[in-house]
C-alpha cells in the first residue's frame, strides 16, 4: 500500500488516488506541422523507466485535485510530491529520500 | 519409477546449460515461453540452428512462471481472432509436437454477464467471434447454474448473474511444461540456452544494423536479434535507442491451498474482472485487474489484491474461507490498444515480440512462430502483419481494450 501525501489534504492511502500516468508530456504543434510519427509518439510512446518516474496523480476520493509525484518504479519509494506547474525536482543525489 | 525414487541420476538434464559462444546467426533475448518457442521454430521451421537464447535469470522465471495458465481465443476483431485461434490450435498439438506433456486441458471458459448491458455486450461479442470463426455460444442463467454450482446465483447476490457466454475450446496448460518442452526441443535441435546472462547493450555495424549483443557474460556477435522480454521491453529498447508505446505494470495472481474439485472450467466475471480456475493439484488459481501505476517490482499492491479476493469471496461464498498458498505478480507490457507488437523495430536486424500485456501465455506458440518467421524470412507472417509497430503512427490500431470483456 502506497501512502501518498496530497499537497492539499496530507498523507492518505493509495486507495484514495488515481494515477494519471507520465507527467510533463508536451503536445507537439502547431497542428499542421506535426508529422504522423511525432503525433503517434505523443499519443502512445511512454518513457516507462525502470527507476525514477514523474507522474500525475489525482486525489479522486478526496479534494479532486491533481499533483505530480516522483516515484521509483522498482521500489515504489516516493521521492517528491510537487505541483502540476513545477518542473521535475532534481533527485540525482538524493536517492535515499523516501 | 525406479529413477524417480533415486533422484533420477540416469535421466540427466533435459537441456544443456550452455555457455555463451562467440557468434550465432540469431540471438533471442528472453528465455520465457515466447523466446524459447521462437528459437525452436527458427530451428524446426526455418532450419536456422545456430541460435542462442539468452536469459538474465533462469528460463521460465519471468511471466512464463507467473501467469494463470489460461489459453483462449475469444477476441473481438478479425486480426486478433486469427492470431489467438492460431495459437490455441498450436497448443492443441503441442504435446505431440514437443513430445512433452503440457497438460493442456480444454475445459472451456465461461464469461459471466451481470447486467442488461453485459448481456448486450456478450451477444455482440459472441456474434463477432462466431463471424470470425471462433466458436462461442451464449449461456442462460440455468446453463451457468448447472456448470458452476458454487457460484452465488441467489436472488439477492451482490453480483447477480443474468447469463454469459462460453468458449469451449479454451482451457489451461501447465505453464512450466510449456517452457521446459520448448527448451528441450530447441536444445535438441542445437539451440544454446544461456541462463544468468543479461543484455547490457547492442553492437551496431557502420550502417546501424545489429552486429551483436553485449552481455554480463561477454559480447556475442550475431546478424539478427529477437526480443521477447515482456515487461522489460522498454529497458532493452532504451539500450537499442528507440521508443516503444509500452507501459509496464504489475499483474497479480493468487493460488489457494488444494481443495477437492469445485470448478471444472475457467470462470471470468465481467462485473469484477476476477477470474478463477482450479489446477489439477486442486489449488484455485485466481486473477484480476492490473495495479494501475508503473511497476518493475514483481509484487502486487494490497488494494488490488483486496478487490480480486473480495470478488472471489462474494461470488463464490463457499470458497471465502479457503486459504491462500501464494500471491505474486509479473511485470506485463501494456499497449494502448491491448494488442501485441510484432515484427521489425527502427533498428535493422532487431525484431520484437512484446505488448501481450496481461495475456501472453496463451499466445506462446503463435508468438514464437511469427517472430521466427519474420527473423528468418525478413517479412512479417500474414497473421503478424496487422500488429506492426508502425500502427501507432498510421492509426491502424486493433483496439481490444475491453473489446473481449477482459480487464486489460
Short mmCIF file of C-alpha atoms in Angstrom, two decimals:
data_model
loop_
_atom_site.label_atom_id
_atom_site.label_comp_id
_atom_site.label_asym_id
_atom_site.label_seq_id
_atom_site.Cartn_x
_atom_site.Cartn_y
_atom_site.Cartn_z
CA UNK A 1 0.00 0.00 0.00
CA UNK A 2 1.44 3.34 -1.05
CA UNK A 3 0.99 6.30 1.25
CA UNK A 4 0.81 9.45 -0.82
CA UNK A 5 0.95 12.96 0.55
CA UNK A 6 -1.68 15.02 -1.20
CA UNK A 7 -0.32 18.61 -1.16
CA UNK A 8 -3.79 19.78 -0.17
CA UNK A 9 -5.03 17.08 2.22
CA UNK A 10 -1.93 15.42 3.67
CA UNK A 11 -0.93 11.74 3.75
CA UNK A 12 -3.59 9.24 2.61
CA UNK A 13 -3.67 5.61 1.44
CA UNK A 14 -3.33 4.94 -2.29
CA UNK A 15 -6.96 3.78 -2.40
CA UNK A 16 -7.99 7.45 -2.48
CA UNK A 17 -5.93 8.22 -5.55
CA UNK A 18 -5.84 7.50 -9.24
CA UNK A 19 -2.57 7.54 -11.17
CA UNK A 20 -2.80 9.57 -14.37
CA UNK A 21 0.44 8.33 -15.91
CA UNK A 22 3.56 10.08 -17.16
CA UNK A 23 3.73 13.80 -16.42
CA UNK A 24 5.25 16.71 -18.38
CA UNK A 25 4.28 15.37 -21.81
CA UNK A 26 4.31 18.27 -24.27
CA UNK A 27 1.77 18.31 -27.07
CA UNK A 28 3.56 18.94 -30.36
CA UNK A 29 2.46 21.82 -32.55
CA UNK A 30 1.37 23.74 -34.46
CA UNK A 31 -1.02 21.01 -35.61
CA UNK A 32 -0.42 21.45 -39.35
CA UNK A 33 3.33 20.97 -38.83
CA UNK A 34 3.09 17.72 -36.84
CA UNK A 35 4.01 14.52 -38.68
CA UNK A 36 2.09 11.27 -38.19
CA UNK A 37 5.14 9.81 -36.49
CA UNK A 38 5.50 12.58 -33.92
CA UNK A 39 1.74 12.67 -33.28
CA UNK A 40 1.74 8.89 -32.74
CA UNK A 41 4.71 9.25 -30.47
CA UNK A 42 2.96 11.98 -28.46
CA UNK A 43 -0.16 9.85 -28.08
CA UNK A 44 1.37 6.47 -27.36
CA UNK A 45 5.11 6.40 -26.63
CA UNK A 46 5.97 6.48 -22.94
CA UNK A 47 9.33 6.59 -21.20
CA UNK A 48 8.26 3.73 -18.87
CA UNK A 49 11.53 3.82 -16.90
CA UNK A 50 12.92 1.24 -14.53
CA UNK A 51 13.67 3.79 -11.80
CA UNK A 52 12.54 7.36 -11.22
CA UNK A 53 9.26 8.30 -12.88
CA UNK A 54 7.49 11.66 -12.78
CA UNK A 55 3.77 11.00 -12.90
CA UNK A 56 0.43 12.71 -12.32
CA UNK A 57 -1.84 11.61 -9.51
CA UNK A 58 -5.45 12.62 -8.87
CA UNK A 59 -6.98 12.69 -5.39
CA UNK A 60 -10.20 11.14 -6.72
CA UNK A 61 -11.75 10.28 -3.35
CA UNK A 62 -10.54 13.46 -1.64
CA UNK A 63 -10.10 17.01 -2.83
CA UNK A 64 -10.31 16.05 -6.50
CA UNK A 65 -7.13 17.90 -7.40
CA UNK A 66 -4.11 16.82 -9.46
CA UNK A 67 -0.47 16.89 -8.42
CA UNK A 68 2.85 15.40 -9.51
CA UNK A 69 4.76 12.59 -7.83
CA UNK A 70 8.33 11.46 -8.44
CA UNK A 71 8.36 7.73 -7.66
CA UNK A 72 10.79 4.87 -8.10
CA UNK A 73 9.12 2.13 -10.16
CA UNK A 74 11.33 -0.61 -8.73
CA UNK A 75 10.93 0.20 -5.01
CA UNK A 76 7.76 2.35 -5.03
CA UNK A 77 9.61 4.91 -2.89
CA UNK A 78 8.01 8.35 -3.18
CA UNK A 79 10.90 10.73 -3.84
CA UNK A 80 8.98 14.00 -4.21
CA UNK A 81 5.49 15.46 -4.40
CA UNK A 82 5.18 18.73 -6.33
CA UNK A 83 2.66 20.97 -8.04
CA UNK A 84 1.36 20.41 -11.57
CA UNK A 85 3.10 23.56 -12.80
CA UNK A 86 6.51 22.80 -11.29
CA UNK A 87 9.37 21.08 -13.15
CA UNK A 88 10.68 17.66 -12.08
CA UNK A 89 12.85 18.07 -8.96
CA UNK A 90 16.48 17.13 -9.48
CA UNK A 91 16.82 13.99 -7.35
CA UNK A 92 20.05 12.59 -8.73
CA UNK A 93 21.91 12.91 -5.44
CA UNK A 94 19.02 12.15 -3.10
CA UNK A 95 18.03 8.61 -3.90
CA UNK A 96 17.69 7.80 -0.23
CA UNK A 97 14.77 10.15 0.48
CA UNK A 98 11.52 8.14 0.68
CA UNK B 1 9.59 -45.12 -11.38
CA UNK B 2 12.92 -46.51 -10.18
CA UNK B 3 14.71 -43.33 -11.33
CA UNK B 4 12.10 -41.20 -9.61
CA UNK B 5 12.89 -42.84 -6.27
CA UNK B 6 16.63 -42.28 -6.73
CA UNK B 7 16.52 -38.56 -7.64
CA UNK B 8 16.81 -39.59 -11.28
CA UNK B 9 20.60 -39.85 -11.70
CA UNK B 10 20.34 -41.56 -15.09
CA UNK B 11 17.79 -39.21 -16.64
CA UNK B 12 20.15 -36.28 -16.96
CA UNK B 13 19.24 -32.72 -17.77
CA UNK B 14 16.50 -32.05 -20.32
CA UNK B 15 18.63 -29.32 -21.93
CA UNK B 16 22.24 -28.18 -21.80
CA UNK B 17 23.01 -25.18 -19.60
CA UNK B 18 25.16 -23.66 -22.35
CA UNK B 19 27.93 -21.10 -22.01
CA UNK B 20 27.80 -18.23 -24.49
CA UNK B 21 29.61 -18.85 -27.77
CA UNK B 22 31.39 -16.04 -29.66
CA UNK B 23 28.87 -15.78 -32.51
CA UNK B 24 25.44 -17.00 -33.63
CA UNK B 25 23.21 -16.41 -36.63
CA UNK B 26 20.40 -15.30 -34.34
CA UNK B 27 20.28 -14.33 -30.67
CA UNK B 28 16.92 -14.38 -28.91
CA UNK B 29 16.78 -12.23 -25.78
CA UNK B 30 14.39 -13.65 -23.20
CA UNK B 31 14.17 -17.28 -22.09
CA UNK B 32 10.47 -17.35 -21.45
CA UNK B 33 7.88 -19.21 -23.47
CA UNK B 34 7.91 -16.79 -26.40
CA UNK B 35 11.72 -16.67 -26.69
CA UNK B 36 12.20 -20.43 -26.41
CA UNK B 37 9.33 -21.08 -28.82
CA UNK B 38 10.89 -18.65 -31.30
CA UNK B 39 14.24 -20.45 -31.08
CA UNK B 40 12.52 -23.80 -31.53
CA UNK B 41 10.59 -22.66 -34.63
CA UNK B 42 13.69 -20.99 -36.11
CA UNK B 43 15.40 -24.38 -35.96
CA UNK B 44 12.36 -26.51 -36.83
CA UNK B 45 10.52 -24.45 -39.47
CA UNK B 46 13.40 -22.48 -40.97
CA UNK B 47 16.48 -24.65 -40.44
CA UNK B 48 18.32 -21.91 -38.55
CA UNK B 49 20.02 -23.85 -35.77
CA UNK B 50 22.94 -21.62 -34.88
CA UNK B 51 20.77 -19.82 -32.35
CA UNK B 52 21.22 -18.70 -28.73
CA UNK B 53 18.51 -17.86 -26.25
CA UNK B 54 19.92 -15.59 -23.55
CA UNK B 55 18.05 -15.13 -20.31
CA UNK B 56 19.02 -12.78 -17.47
CA UNK B 57 17.66 -15.15 -14.79
CA UNK B 58 16.53 -18.71 -15.30
CA UNK B 59 14.26 -19.89 -18.11
CA UNK B 60 10.57 -19.55 -17.37
CA UNK B 61 11.27 -17.40 -14.30
CA UNK B 62 9.51 -14.29 -15.58
CA UNK B 63 5.93 -14.07 -16.74
CA UNK B 64 6.03 -17.64 -18.08
CA UNK B 65 6.15 -18.72 -14.44
CA UNK B 66 3.82 -16.00 -13.16
CA UNK B 67 0.70 -16.33 -15.29
CA UNK B 68 -2.59 -18.07 -14.54
CA UNK B 69 -2.19 -20.62 -17.37
CA UNK B 70 -5.37 -19.71 -19.27
CA UNK B 71 -5.43 -20.34 -23.02
CA UNK B 72 -8.32 -18.85 -25.04
CA UNK B 73 -9.05 -17.04 -28.29
CA UNK B 74 -12.33 -15.23 -27.53
CA UNK B 75 -11.23 -11.94 -29.10
CA UNK B 76 -13.35 -9.40 -30.93
CA UNK B 77 -11.54 -8.20 -34.04
CA UNK B 78 -10.73 -10.46 -37.02
CA UNK B 79 -6.95 -9.91 -36.80
CA UNK B 80 -6.91 -10.84 -33.10
CA UNK B 81 -9.24 -13.80 -33.56
CA UNK B 82 -7.00 -15.24 -36.29
CA UNK B 83 -3.86 -14.71 -34.20
CA UNK B 84 -5.10 -16.20 -30.93
CA UNK B 85 -7.04 -19.00 -32.59
CA UNK B 86 -3.86 -19.99 -34.42
CA UNK B 87 -2.19 -20.16 -31.02
CA UNK B 88 -4.91 -22.34 -29.48
CA UNK B 89 -4.68 -24.65 -32.49
CA UNK B 90 -0.92 -24.97 -31.94
CA UNK B 91 -1.50 -25.64 -28.23
CA UNK B 92 -3.85 -28.50 -29.16
CA UNK B 93 -0.99 -30.28 -30.93
CA UNK B 94 1.88 -29.12 -28.73
CA UNK B 95 2.24 -32.26 -26.62
CA UNK B 96 2.97 -34.38 -29.71
CA UNK B 97 4.95 -31.61 -31.42
CA UNK B 98 7.32 -31.39 -28.44
CA UNK B 99 6.86 -34.94 -27.11
CA UNK B 100 6.21 -33.30 -23.76
CA UNK B 101 3.06 -33.44 -21.66
CA UNK B 102 1.97 -29.82 -21.34
CA UNK B 103 -1.26 -30.89 -19.61
CA UNK B 104 -3.40 -28.84 -21.98
CA UNK B 105 -6.93 -29.18 -20.67
CA UNK B 106 -9.67 -27.71 -22.85
CA UNK B 107 -12.08 -27.27 -20.00
CA UNK B 108 -13.73 -24.22 -21.54
CA UNK B 109 -14.14 -20.69 -20.30
CA UNK B 110 -17.34 -19.08 -19.09
CA UNK B 111 -17.71 -15.29 -19.05
CA UNK B 112 -20.42 -14.07 -16.68
CA UNK B 113 -22.77 -11.19 -17.55
CA UNK B 114 -24.20 -9.30 -14.59
CA UNK B 115 -26.37 -6.62 -16.13
CA UNK B 116 -28.50 -5.92 -19.17
CA UNK B 117 -25.52 -4.06 -20.62
CA UNK B 118 -23.20 -7.00 -20.04
CA UNK B 119 -25.74 -9.21 -21.80
CA UNK B 120 -25.94 -6.87 -24.79
CA UNK B 121 -22.15 -6.77 -24.98
CA UNK B 122 -21.97 -10.57 -24.70
CA UNK B 123 -24.40 -11.00 -27.62
CA UNK B 124 -22.29 -8.61 -29.68
CA UNK B 125 -19.03 -10.39 -28.80
CA UNK B 126 -20.42 -13.85 -29.46
CA UNK B 127 -21.73 -12.67 -32.83
CA UNK B 128 -18.35 -11.20 -33.76
CA UNK B 129 -16.39 -14.21 -32.54
CA UNK B 130 -18.55 -16.67 -34.45
CA UNK B 131 -18.32 -14.49 -37.55
CA UNK B 132 -14.53 -14.63 -37.13
CA UNK B 133 -14.60 -18.42 -36.87
CA UNK B 134 -14.04 -18.65 -33.12
CA UNK B 135 -16.82 -20.84 -31.80
CA UNK B 136 -18.52 -19.36 -28.75
CA UNK B 137 -22.09 -19.59 -27.54
CA UNK B 138 -24.46 -17.72 -25.27
CA UNK B 139 -25.35 -19.31 -21.95
CA UNK B 140 -28.56 -18.89 -19.99
CA UNK B 141 -28.72 -18.42 -16.23
CA UNK B 142 -29.72 -22.07 -15.92
CA UNK B 143 -26.74 -23.20 -18.04
CA UNK B 144 -24.39 -21.32 -15.72
CA UNK B 145 -26.04 -22.54 -12.53
CA UNK B 146 -25.54 -26.10 -13.77
CA UNK B 147 -21.94 -25.56 -14.95
CA UNK B 148 -20.68 -23.56 -11.97
CA UNK B 149 -22.57 -24.85 -8.93
CA UNK B 150 -20.52 -22.90 -6.38
CA UNK B 151 -21.35 -19.54 -7.92
CA UNK B 152 -23.73 -17.32 -5.95
CA UNK B 153 -26.83 -17.28 -8.20
CA UNK B 154 -29.23 -16.29 -5.45
CA UNK B 155 -31.82 -13.56 -5.94
CA UNK B 156 -30.03 -11.16 -3.59
CA UNK B 157 -26.47 -11.86 -4.86
CA UNK B 158 -24.20 -8.82 -4.83
CA UNK B 159 -23.33 -9.60 -8.47
CA UNK B 160 -26.47 -11.14 -9.97
CA UNK B 161 -25.81 -13.42 -12.94
CA UNK B 162 -28.11 -12.85 -15.91
CA UNK B 163 -26.30 -15.14 -18.33
CA UNK B 164 -23.00 -15.29 -20.13
CA UNK B 165 -21.07 -16.94 -22.91
CA UNK B 166 -18.62 -19.79 -23.29
CA UNK B 167 -15.68 -20.72 -25.46
CA UNK B 168 -15.50 -24.47 -25.18
CA UNK B 169 -12.04 -24.99 -26.64
CA UNK B 170 -10.41 -22.57 -24.18
CA UNK B 171 -8.66 -24.07 -21.19
CA UNK B 172 -5.48 -24.23 -19.20
CA UNK B 173 -2.00 -25.68 -19.70
CA UNK B 174 0.87 -26.41 -17.35
CA UNK B 175 3.00 -23.26 -17.73
CA UNK B 176 6.35 -24.76 -16.69
CA UNK B 177 5.83 -27.70 -19.01
CA UNK B 178 5.35 -25.37 -21.96
CA UNK B 179 8.68 -23.67 -21.15
CA UNK B 180 10.53 -26.92 -20.47
CA UNK B 181 9.04 -28.63 -23.51
CA UNK B 182 10.18 -25.86 -25.86
CA UNK B 183 13.57 -25.68 -24.10
CA UNK B 184 14.22 -29.39 -24.52
CA UNK B 185 13.02 -29.45 -28.11
CA UNK B 186 15.06 -26.36 -29.04
CA UNK B 187 18.15 -27.74 -27.30
CA UNK B 188 17.90 -30.99 -29.27
CA UNK B 189 17.86 -29.01 -32.50
CA UNK B 190 21.13 -27.35 -31.47
CA UNK B 191 19.94 -24.13 -29.82
CA UNK B 192 22.14 -22.85 -26.97
CA UNK B 193 20.12 -21.85 -23.89
CA UNK B 194 22.23 -19.45 -21.85
CA UNK B 195 20.95 -18.50 -18.40
CA UNK B 196 22.14 -15.81 -15.96
CA UNK B 197 23.18 -13.70 -18.91
CA UNK B 198 21.72 -10.18 -19.03
CA UNK B 199 21.95 -7.91 -22.05
CA UNK B 200 23.79 -4.66 -21.33
CA UNK B 201 23.94 -3.22 -24.84
CA UNK B 202 23.67 -3.80 -28.57
CA UNK B 203 26.57 -3.73 -31.03
CA UNK B 204 25.86 -1.97 -34.30
CA UNK B 205 27.63 -2.10 -37.65
CA UNK B 206 28.63 1.03 -39.57
CA UNK B 207 25.23 1.18 -41.29
CA UNK B 208 23.42 1.00 -37.96
CA UNK B 209 22.33 -2.63 -38.23
CA UNK B 210 22.61 -5.08 -35.37
CA UNK B 211 26.04 -6.72 -35.14
CA UNK B 212 25.73 -8.41 -31.76
CA UNK B 213 24.78 -8.09 -28.13
CA UNK B 214 26.83 -7.08 -25.12
CA UNK B 215 26.03 -9.16 -22.07
CA UNK B 216 27.14 -9.71 -18.50
CA UNK B 217 28.94 -12.80 -19.85
CA UNK B 218 30.76 -11.08 -22.68
CA UNK B 219 29.92 -9.97 -26.19
CA UNK B 220 28.13 -12.22 -28.66
CA UNK B 221 28.23 -11.42 -32.36
CA UNK B 222 25.12 -12.11 -34.43
CA UNK B 223 23.29 -10.97 -37.53
CA UNK B 224 19.80 -10.73 -36.12
CA UNK B 225 18.30 -10.32 -32.67
CA UNK B 226 14.79 -11.11 -31.46
CA UNK B 227 13.47 -9.52 -28.26
CA UNK B 228 10.86 -11.44 -26.27
CA UNK B 229 11.14 -9.81 -22.86
CA UNK B 230 7.59 -8.64 -21.97
CA UNK B 231 7.78 -6.11 -19.14
CA UNK B 232 11.46 -5.38 -19.80
CA UNK B 233 10.84 -4.38 -23.44
CA UNK B 234 11.25 -0.65 -22.74
CA UNK B 235 14.53 -1.21 -20.91
CA UNK B 236 16.00 -3.06 -23.89
CA UNK B 237 14.53 -0.64 -26.43
CA UNK B 238 16.27 2.15 -24.47
CA UNK B 239 19.56 0.27 -24.89
CA UNK B 240 18.92 -0.04 -28.62
CA UNK B 241 17.89 3.61 -28.92
CA UNK B 242 14.21 3.55 -29.83
CA UNK B 243 10.97 4.17 -28.01
CA UNK B 244 8.01 1.83 -27.55
CA UNK B 245 4.35 2.58 -26.77
CA UNK B 246 4.57 0.23 -23.80
CA UNK B 247 3.84 0.71 -20.10
CA UNK B 248 4.96 -1.88 -17.54
CA UNK B 249 2.52 -2.77 -14.80
CA UNK B 250 2.34 -5.42 -12.11
CA UNK B 251 -0.33 -8.08 -12.66
CA UNK B 252 -1.12 -10.16 -9.60
CA UNK B 253 -2.20 -13.76 -9.27
CA UNK B 254 -3.11 -15.98 -6.36
CA UNK B 255 -3.28 -19.69 -5.69
CA UNK B 256 -5.08 -21.35 -2.81
CA UNK B 257 -4.44 -24.47 -0.81
CA UNK B 258 -5.53 -27.59 -2.70
CA UNK B 259 -9.20 -28.47 -2.25
CA UNK B 260 -11.49 -31.06 -3.82
CA UNK B 261 -12.73 -30.32 -7.35
CA UNK B 262 -15.22 -27.41 -7.32
CA UNK B 263 -14.69 -25.65 -10.66
CA UNK B 264 -14.10 -27.64 -13.85
CA UNK B 265 -13.85 -24.65 -16.20
CA UNK B 266 -12.44 -21.12 -16.21
CA UNK B 267 -14.89 -18.52 -14.90
CA UNK B 268 -14.49 -14.79 -15.60
CA UNK B 269 -16.79 -12.14 -14.15
CA UNK B 270 -17.39 -9.04 -16.26
CA UNK B 271 -18.50 -7.11 -13.16
CA UNK B 272 -15.40 -7.61 -11.06
CA UNK B 273 -12.74 -8.66 -13.59
CA UNK B 274 -11.95 -11.58 -11.28
CA UNK B 275 -11.40 -14.97 -12.87
CA UNK B 276 -10.75 -18.36 -11.37
CA UNK B 277 -9.91 -21.91 -12.40
CA UNK B 278 -8.76 -24.93 -10.47
CA UNK B 279 -5.42 -26.60 -11.09
CA UNK B 280 -5.01 -30.34 -11.35
CA UNK B 281 -3.46 -30.24 -7.87
CA UNK B 282 -6.69 -28.69 -6.56
CA UNK B 283 -5.49 -25.14 -5.98
CA UNK B 284 -7.77 -22.30 -7.03
CA UNK B 285 -5.87 -20.08 -9.46
CA UNK B 286 -7.24 -16.55 -9.23
CA UNK B 287 -6.51 -13.37 -11.14
CA UNK B 288 -7.97 -9.96 -11.84
CA UNK B 289 -7.00 -6.48 -12.94
CA UNK B 290 -3.71 -4.63 -13.06
CA UNK B 291 -2.08 -2.49 -10.40
CA UNK B 292 -2.65 0.84 -12.16
CA UNK B 293 0.70 2.57 -11.85
CA UNK B 294 4.03 1.71 -13.44
CA UNK B 295 5.92 -1.03 -11.67
CA UNK B 296 9.05 -3.09 -12.18
CA UNK B 297 8.69 -4.62 -8.70
CA UNK B 298 7.46 -8.18 -9.12
CA UNK B 299 4.95 -7.89 -6.30
CA UNK B 300 1.41 -6.61 -6.17
CA UNK B 301 -0.31 -3.96 -4.11
CA UNK B 302 -2.86 -4.54 -1.38
CA UNK B 303 -5.87 -2.65 -2.81
CA UNK B 304 -5.95 -4.76 -5.99
CA UNK B 305 -5.42 -7.97 -4.00
CA UNK B 306 -8.38 -6.94 -1.84
CA UNK B 307 -10.56 -6.26 -4.87
CA UNK B 308 -9.77 -9.58 -6.55
CA UNK B 309 -10.08 -11.75 -3.45
CA UNK B 310 -13.10 -9.82 -2.23
CA UNK B 311 -14.79 -10.57 -5.54
CA UNK B 312 -13.95 -14.27 -5.21
CA UNK B 313 -15.37 -14.39 -1.68
CA UNK B 314 -18.50 -12.51 -2.75
CA UNK B 315 -19.19 -14.51 -5.90
CA UNK B 316 -18.20 -17.92 -4.51
CA UNK B 317 -19.28 -17.65 -0.85
CA UNK B 318 -18.40 -21.29 -0.14
CA UNK B 319 -14.78 -20.54 -1.07
CA UNK B 320 -14.45 -17.46 1.15
CA UNK B 321 -12.62 -19.35 3.90
CA UNK B 322 -10.19 -21.15 1.61
CA UNK B 323 -6.62 -20.14 2.50
CA UNK B 324 -4.10 -18.83 0.01
CA UNK B 325 -0.83 -20.58 -0.57
CA UNK B 326 0.86 -17.94 -2.67
CA UNK B 327 0.44 -14.50 -4.17
CA UNK B 328 2.78 -13.00 -6.76
CA UNK B 329 2.99 -10.52 -9.63
CA UNK B 330 4.51 -10.42 -13.07
CA UNK B 331 5.50 -7.27 -14.93
CA UNK B 332 3.34 -7.04 -18.02
CA UNK B 333 3.87 -4.87 -21.10
CA UNK B 334 0.65 -2.99 -21.72
CA UNK B 335 -0.04 -1.17 -25.00
CA UNK B 336 -2.75 1.42 -25.62
CA UNK B 337 -4.79 -0.89 -27.86
CA UNK B 338 -4.14 -4.04 -25.77
CA UNK B 339 -2.72 -5.84 -28.79
CA UNK B 340 0.82 -7.17 -29.24
CA UNK B 341 3.65 -5.53 -31.16
CA UNK B 342 5.23 -7.99 -33.58
CA UNK B 343 7.99 -7.56 -36.09
CA UNK B 344 10.68 -5.11 -37.04
CA UNK B 345 11.92 -2.20 -34.99
CA UNK B 346 13.62 1.02 -36.12
CA UNK B 347 16.96 -0.83 -35.71
CA UNK B 348 17.76 -3.03 -38.75
CA UNK B 349 18.16 -6.66 -37.72
CA UNK B 350 16.36 -6.18 -34.41
CA UNK B 351 12.91 -7.76 -34.18
CA UNK B 352 10.46 -7.60 -31.32
CA UNK B 353 7.65 -9.60 -29.79
CA UNK B 354 6.03 -7.64 -26.97
CA UNK B 355 2.85 -5.91 -25.86
CA UNK B 356 0.95 -9.09 -24.99
CA UNK B 357 0.07 -7.33 -21.76
CA UNK B 358 -1.95 -9.50 -19.43
CA UNK B 359 -2.35 -12.34 -21.92
CA UNK B 360 0.99 -13.55 -23.23
CA UNK B 361 0.86 -17.16 -22.05
CA UNK B 362 -1.97 -18.14 -24.38
CA UNK B 363 -0.03 -16.77 -27.32
CA UNK B 364 3.31 -18.53 -26.78
CA UNK B 365 3.18 -20.94 -29.75
CA UNK B 366 1.90 -18.20 -32.08
CA UNK B 367 4.33 -15.55 -30.81
CA UNK B 368 7.26 -17.93 -31.31
CA UNK B 369 6.14 -18.99 -34.78
CA UNK B 370 5.56 -15.45 -36.02
CA UNK B 371 8.77 -13.97 -34.60
CA UNK B 372 10.76 -16.86 -36.08
CA UNK B 373 9.09 -16.33 -39.45
CA UNK B 374 9.95 -12.64 -39.50
CA UNK B 375 13.56 -13.18 -38.38
CA UNK B 376 14.11 -15.99 -40.88
CA UNK B 377 12.41 -14.54 -43.95
CA UNK B 378 12.68 -10.81 -43.32
CA UNK B 379 8.96 -10.40 -43.92
CA UNK B 380 6.10 -10.49 -41.44
CA UNK B 381 3.91 -13.58 -41.33
CA UNK B 382 0.43 -12.66 -42.64
CA UNK B 383 -1.01 -13.20 -39.15
CA UNK B 384 1.55 -10.79 -37.65
CA UNK B 385 1.37 -8.04 -40.27
CA UNK B 386 -1.51 -6.07 -38.64
CA UNK B 387 0.44 -5.96 -35.36
CA UNK B 388 3.46 -3.99 -36.57
CA UNK B 389 4.97 -1.17 -34.53
CA UNK B 390 4.08 1.40 -37.20
CA UNK B 391 0.35 1.07 -36.47
CA UNK B 392 0.84 3.72 -33.78
CA UNK B 393 1.70 6.31 -36.42
CA UNK B 394 -0.65 5.07 -39.16
CA UNK B 395 -3.53 4.87 -36.69
CA UNK B 396 -4.48 1.31 -37.65
CA UNK B 397 -4.93 0.24 -34.03
CA UNK B 398 -6.56 -3.07 -33.11
CA UNK B 399 -8.34 -1.89 -30.03
CA UNK B 400 -9.01 -4.99 -27.97
CA UNK B 401 -9.13 -2.97 -24.73
CA UNK B 402 -12.41 -4.09 -23.27
CA UNK B 403 -13.48 -5.44 -26.66
CA UNK B 404 -13.49 -9.01 -25.42
CA UNK B 405 -14.51 -8.33 -21.87
CA UNK B 406 -11.13 -8.84 -20.27
CA UNK B 407 -9.90 -6.18 -17.88
CA UNK B 408 -6.59 -5.35 -19.56
#
